[in-house]
Tab-separated table of C-alpha atoms in Angstrom:
chain	number	residue	atom	x	y	z
O	1298	MET	CA	0.039	142.122	200.835
O	1299	PHE	CA	-0.242	138.274	199.330
O	1300	PHE	CA	-3.058	135.857	200.622
O	1301	ARG	CA	-4.759	137.627	203.278
O	1302	LYS	CA	-8.466	135.864	202.736
O	1303	LYS	CA	-8.544	133.289	205.028
O	1304	GLY	CA	-9.912	130.014	204.289
O	1305	ASP	CA	-8.950	126.449	204.515
O	1306	LEU	CA	-5.588	124.860	202.823
O	1307	GLU	CA	-7.370	124.071	199.015
O	1308	GLU	CA	-8.048	127.637	198.157
O	1309	ARG	CA	-5.016	129.476	199.395
O	1310	LEU	CA	-3.875	126.638	197.482
O	1311	THR	CA	-5.848	128.174	194.402
O	1312	LEU	CA	-4.336	131.675	195.298
O	1313	LEU	CA	-1.378	130.332	195.159
O	1314	GLU	CA	-1.738	129.022	191.232
O	1315	ALA	CA	-2.703	131.937	190.710
O	1316	LYS	CA	-0.212	133.766	191.482
O	1317	TYR	CA	2.265	131.317	189.522
O	1318	GLU	CA	0.591	132.158	186.628
O	1319	GLN	CA	0.802	136.100	187.067
O	1320	LEU	CA	4.812	135.969	187.904
O	1321	ALA	CA	4.264	133.838	184.358
O	1322	LYS	CA	3.022	136.604	182.617
O	1323	GLU	CA	5.747	138.812	183.887
O	1324	VAL	CA	8.941	137.082	183.218
O	1325	GLY	CA	7.309	135.722	179.979
O	1326	ARG	CA	8.875	132.356	179.976
O	1327	ILE	CA	9.979	130.680	183.565
O	1328	GLU	CA	12.381	127.490	183.056
O	1329	LYS	CA	13.492	125.397	185.486
O	1330	ASP	CA	15.995	127.715	186.745
O	1331	LEU	CA	14.119	130.183	187.064
O	1332	ILE	CA	11.861	128.084	189.157
O	1333	LYS	CA	14.223	127.020	191.542
O	1334	MET	CA	14.257	130.141	192.976
O	1335	PHE	CA	11.282	129.899	194.594
O	1336	LYS	CA	11.325	127.621	197.523
O	1337	LEU	CA	9.177	126.786	200.210
O	1338	ILE	CA	10.854	126.417	203.934
O	1339	GLU	CA	9.370	124.994	207.364
O	1340	ILE	CA	9.965	126.751	210.167
O	1341	GLU	CA	9.394	125.882	213.972
O	1342	GLU	CA	8.905	129.344	216.542
O	1343	ILE	CA	6.918	130.156	219.470
O	1344	ILE	CA	4.239	132.336	218.171
O	1345	SER	CA	1.774	134.559	221.259
O	1346	ILE	CA	-1.797	134.466	221.382
O	1347	PRO	CA	-3.129	137.762	223.177
O	1348	PRO	CA	-5.901	137.480	224.959
O	1349	LYS	CA	-8.291	138.934	223.051
O	1350	ARG	CA	-8.320	136.704	220.199
O	1351	PHE	CA	-8.923	134.145	222.423
O	1352	SER	CA	-13.076	133.132	221.209
O	1353	GLU	CA	-11.010	132.873	217.326
O	1354	ASP	CA	-9.953	129.879	215.456
O	1355	ILE	CA	-6.614	129.045	217.149
O	1356	HIS	CA	-5.447	127.928	213.623
O	1357	ASP	CA	-7.299	131.082	212.064
O	1358	VAL	CA	-5.332	133.174	214.634
O	1359	VAL	CA	-1.697	131.604	214.381
O	1360	LEU	CA	-1.528	132.546	210.221
O	1361	ASP	CA	-2.980	135.975	210.625
O	1362	ILE	CA	0.306	136.434	213.053
O	1363	LEU	CA	2.504	134.318	210.471
O	1364	GLN	CA	1.328	135.943	207.280
O	1365	LYS	CA	2.011	139.546	209.456
O	1366	ASP	CA	5.284	138.954	210.524
O	1367	TYR	CA	6.129	137.513	208.136
O	1368	GLU	CA	5.280	138.199	204.623
O	1369	GLU	CA	6.910	141.153	202.476
O	1370	LYS	CA	10.252	140.786	204.290
O	1371	ILE	CA	13.758	140.698	203.386
O	1372	THR	CA	16.220	138.802	204.866
O	1373	SER	CA	19.310	137.266	204.511
O	1374	GLU	CA	18.961	133.617	205.242
O	1375	LEU	CA	15.709	133.283	203.963
O	1376	GLY	CA	15.821	135.576	200.585
O	1377	ILE	CA	12.123	137.578	200.161
O	1378	ILE	CA	9.238	136.340	201.925
O	1379	ILE	CA	6.400	136.240	199.441
O	1380	ALA	CA	2.977	134.380	200.916
O	1381	VAL	CA	3.017	131.582	204.318
O	1382	ILE	CA	1.471	129.318	202.233
O	1383	GLU	CA	0.377	125.964	205.316
O	1384	VAL	CA	0.549	126.157	208.826
O	1385	ILE	CA	1.452	121.857	210.081
O	1386	GLU	CA	1.210	122.825	213.718
O	1387	ILE	CA	-0.182	123.995	217.275
O	1388	GLY	CA	1.264	123.366	220.044
O	1389	ILE	CA	0.224	123.112	223.464
O	1390	GLY	CA	0.103	126.931	224.275
O	1391	ARG	CA	1.615	127.489	227.964
O	1392	ILE	CA	1.096	130.163	230.611
O	1393	ILE	CA	4.036	133.178	231.834
O	1394	HIS	CA	3.492	134.376	235.465
O	1395	GLY	CA	3.232	138.274	234.451
O	1396	ASP	CA	2.008	137.517	230.930
O	1397	GLY	CA	-1.782	137.214	229.659
O	1398	SER	CA	-0.665	135.556	226.495
O	1399	THR	CA	-0.212	132.174	225.636
O	1400	HIS	CA	2.369	131.283	223.733
O	1401	HIS	CA	2.626	128.017	221.289
O	1402	ARG	CA	4.897	125.890	219.068
O	1403	CYS	CA	3.646	126.010	216.052
O	1404	ARG	CA	5.492	124.092	212.619
O	1405	PHE	CA	4.754	126.320	209.230
O	1406	LYS	CA	5.958	127.040	205.626
O	1407	ILE	CA	6.472	130.069	203.831
O	1408	LEU	CA	6.889	130.325	200.135
O	1409	THR	CA	10.613	132.566	199.227
O	1410	PHE	CA	12.341	133.827	196.818
O	1411	LYS	CA	16.555	133.050	197.136
O	1412	PRO	CA	17.911	133.133	193.917
O	1413	ASP	CA	21.483	131.515	193.751
O	1414	MET	CA	24.426	132.627	192.507
O	1415	HIS	CA	25.273	131.204	189.856
O	1416	GLU	CA	21.874	130.238	188.809
O	1417	ILE	CA	20.319	130.528	185.161
O	1418	VAL	CA	17.511	133.194	184.947
O	1419	GLU	CA	14.886	133.876	182.222
O	1420	GLY	CA	12.870	137.263	182.032
O	1421	LYS	CA	12.012	140.589	179.933
O	1422	ILE	CA	13.834	143.701	179.551
O	1423	VAL	CA	12.149	146.444	181.946
O	1424	GLU	CA	13.745	149.178	181.452
O	1425	ILE	CA	16.670	150.806	179.318
O	1426	VAL	CA	19.233	153.034	180.652
O	1427	ASP	CA	22.923	154.503	179.703
O	1428	PHE	CA	24.608	152.066	182.134
O	1429	GLY	CA	22.552	148.688	181.309
O	1430	ILE	CA	19.365	147.213	181.287
O	1431	PHE	CA	16.808	146.037	184.211
O	1432	ILE	CA	14.527	142.918	183.738
O	1433	ARG	CA	12.249	141.251	185.691
O	1434	LEU	CA	12.817	137.740	187.533
O	1435	GLY	CA	9.710	138.219	189.646
O	1436	CYS	CA	9.831	139.941	192.967
O	1437	VAL	CA	12.870	142.014	192.217
O	1438	ASP	CA	14.698	143.009	188.933
O	1439	GLY	CA	17.976	142.171	187.959
O	1440	LEU	CA	20.703	143.745	186.236
O	1441	VAL	CA	23.433	143.679	183.527
O	1442	HIS	CA	25.405	146.292	183.144
O	1443	VAL	CA	26.183	147.763	179.560
O	1444	SER	CA	30.064	145.990	180.122
O	1445	GLN	CA	28.602	142.427	180.439
O	1446	ILE	CA	26.483	142.410	177.876
O	1447	THR	CA	28.718	141.595	174.944
O	1448	ASP	CA	31.537	141.507	173.915
O	1449	ASP	CA	30.969	144.539	171.141
O	1450	TYR	CA	30.525	148.388	172.148
O	1451	ILE	CA	27.763	149.546	173.057
O	1452	THR	CA	25.762	152.467	172.808
O	1453	PHE	CA	22.677	154.109	173.935
O	1454	ASP	CA	20.192	155.802	171.837
O	1455	GLY	CA	18.205	157.280	174.240
O	1456	SER	CA	15.695	158.815	171.535
O	1457	SER	CA	14.709	155.303	170.637
O	1458	SER	CA	15.890	153.812	174.490
O	1459	MET	CA	17.733	150.684	172.811
O	1460	LEU	CA	21.401	150.037	173.024
O	1461	ILE	CA	23.652	148.636	169.604
O	1462	GLY	CA	26.865	147.018	168.890
O	1463	LYS	CA	28.398	149.177	167.618
O	1464	GLU	CA	30.004	145.772	165.468
O	1465	THR	CA	27.457	143.367	165.194
O	1466	GLY	CA	25.116	145.869	165.330
O	1467	ARG	CA	22.491	143.554	167.315
O	1468	GLN	CA	19.568	145.607	169.204
O	1469	LEU	CA	17.906	145.493	172.992
O	1470	ARG	CA	14.624	147.341	173.807
O	1471	GLU	CA	12.134	146.686	176.225
O	1472	ASN	CA	9.963	143.844	176.415
O	1473	ASP	CA	12.910	141.931	174.542
O	1474	VAL	CA	13.362	138.457	176.398
O	1475	VAL	CA	16.807	138.015	177.732
O	1476	ARG	CA	18.496	135.148	179.750
O	1477	ALA	CA	21.059	136.345	182.045
O	1478	ARG	CA	23.323	134.258	185.078
O	1479	ILE	CA	23.857	135.288	188.659
O	1480	VAL	CA	27.282	136.669	189.755
O	1481	ALA	CA	26.407	139.065	192.485
O	1482	ILE	CA	22.964	139.025	195.086
O	1483	SER	CA	22.085	141.468	197.492
O	1484	ILE	CA	20.108	140.020	199.341
O	1485	GLY	CA	18.863	142.524	203.075
O	1486	ALA	CA	22.679	142.222	203.193
O	1487	GLY	CA	24.104	144.928	206.346
O	1488	GLY	CA	20.221	144.658	207.240
O	1489	THR	CA	18.891	146.785	204.113
O	1490	ARG	CA	15.074	145.653	203.087
O	1491	SER	CA	15.869	145.394	199.588
O	1492	GLY	CA	16.832	142.908	197.106
O	1493	LYS	CA	19.399	143.872	194.176
O	1494	LEU	CA	20.988	141.463	191.327
O	1495	GLY	CA	23.944	141.459	188.936
O	1496	LEU	CA	23.869	139.120	185.743
O	1497	THR	CA	25.260	138.864	183.455
O	1498	MET	CA	25.090	137.447	179.891
O	1499	ARG	CA	28.618	138.223	178.190
O	1500	GLN	CA	29.144	134.081	178.414
O	1501	ASP	CA	28.396	131.821	175.756
O	1502	TRP	CA	24.420	131.228	175.275
O	1503	LEU	CA	23.437	134.419	177.188
O	1504	GLY	CA	21.677	137.413	175.921
O	1505	LYS	CA	18.652	137.983	173.849
O	1506	ILE	CA	16.255	134.860	173.098
O	1507	GLU	CA	17.006	135.692	169.383
O	1508	TRP	CA	20.837	135.877	169.256
O	1509	ILE	CA	20.527	132.222	170.816
O	1510	LYS	CA	18.005	130.894	167.786
O	1511	GLU	CA	20.512	132.362	165.850
O	1512	ARG	CA	23.361	130.623	166.652
O	1513	ILE	CA	21.698	127.961	167.349
O	1514	GLN	CA	20.114	127.680	163.547
O	1515	MET	CA	24.179	128.278	161.864
O	1516	ILE	CA	25.136	125.645	164.167
O	1517	LYS	CA	22.591	123.410	161.957
O	1518	GLU	CA	24.510	125.005	159.276
O	1519	GLY	CA	27.499	123.448	159.815
O	1520	VAL	CA	28.890	127.160	161.166
O	1521	PRO	CA	31.977	126.443	163.013
O	1522	LEU	CA	31.878	127.960	166.278
O	1523	PRO	CA	34.530	129.600	166.531
O	1524	GLU	CA	33.141	131.807	162.908
O	1525	ILE	CA	29.901	132.316	163.865
O	1526	ARG	CA	30.814	135.562	165.186
O	1527	GLU	CA	33.090	136.587	162.601
O	1528	LYS	CA	30.112	135.531	160.726
O	1529	ARG	CA	28.243	138.197	161.903
O	1530	LYS	CA	30.974	140.884	161.599
O	1531	THR	CA	31.045	140.485	158.689
O	1532	THR	CA	27.273	140.951	158.233
O	1533	THR	CA	27.214	143.520	159.990
O	1534	SER	CA	30.514	145.111	157.904
O	1535	ARG	CA	29.188	144.553	154.553
O	1536	LYS	CA	25.575	145.972	154.889
O	1537	SER	CA	27.930	149.102	156.774
O	1538	THR	CA	29.486	149.378	153.045
O	1539	LYS	CA	26.708	149.659	151.431
O	1540	ARG	CA	25.306	151.380	153.183
O	1541	THR	CA	28.599	154.251	152.843
O	1542	SER	CA	28.761	153.363	148.918
O	1543	THR	CA	25.139	154.785	148.216
O	1544	SER	CA	25.515	157.160	150.083
O	1545	THR	CA	28.792	157.715	148.058
O	1546	LYS	CA	27.130	157.650	145.259
O	1547	LYS	CA	24.477	159.793	145.458
O	1548	THR	CA	27.503	162.531	147.098
O	1549	THR	CA	28.809	162.450	143.520
O	1550	THR	CA	25.781	162.297	141.160
O	1551	SER	CA	24.823	165.665	143.067
O	1552	LYS	CA	27.643	166.916	142.206
O	1553	LYS	CA	27.352	166.561	138.475
O	1554	SER	CA	24.367	167.236	138.181
O	1555	THR	CA	25.817	170.857	140.036
O	1556	LYS	CA	28.237	170.992	138.169
O	1557	ARG	CA	26.100	170.530	134.948
O	1558	SER	CA	24.070	173.528	136.102
O	1559	SER	CA	26.570	174.898	136.377
O	1560	LYS	CA	27.772	174.875	132.647
O	1561	LYS	CA	24.054	175.422	131.623
O	1562	ARG	CA	23.940	179.205	133.340
């Protein structure tokens, strides 16, 4: 569980920054759109402190109770709760007849991971299967179905664990960094304690980062946008034709060689 160690606010913020750095390394390059998924939310709730903890520091007790109640929980309203960051205010305790605990109205801040629909995200491919790719987005993995990768027909190469475009020849492998858009969100829906994200890469300026850089370079060279895809297909087609031609040439040479050998005999 995150941030279980007790201490002052400054120490907790230092630990939080370290966690951010760890997330940045996993995702690869987190831009503003991805950071928007992480939100600081202020909540007010009544916390009950049992008599056995009356001798402890009230701030530490409340923080510990909140961490146990909130951290690593998943709800449809808050998303994935990563950590309780700060206890802002602890109200005066009240005692209810027949209950030995004191009840305090408290205000506190939590850090949550809650993506928004149509948000642009970047992440690293962590798994490739025949039906699509899984992208690491911090706390959860998003799925790009094979039909949502490109307009090209995609084939799966299980031996090399990669996806290949039939016409373009473009490839996707594990650890490739891609940019996608969120098109489906299922976090804490229907009482479930899991999070799922559906993504697409078929729209403009989405896909593998290298593809986007390639397109930008072609635009700088003055290639009109409608011709970019055709140019890519033509280049791939020429390579394919060249390979076929070379293969045919080798076959013809082989036949001639066999024919000469037969005549000598």
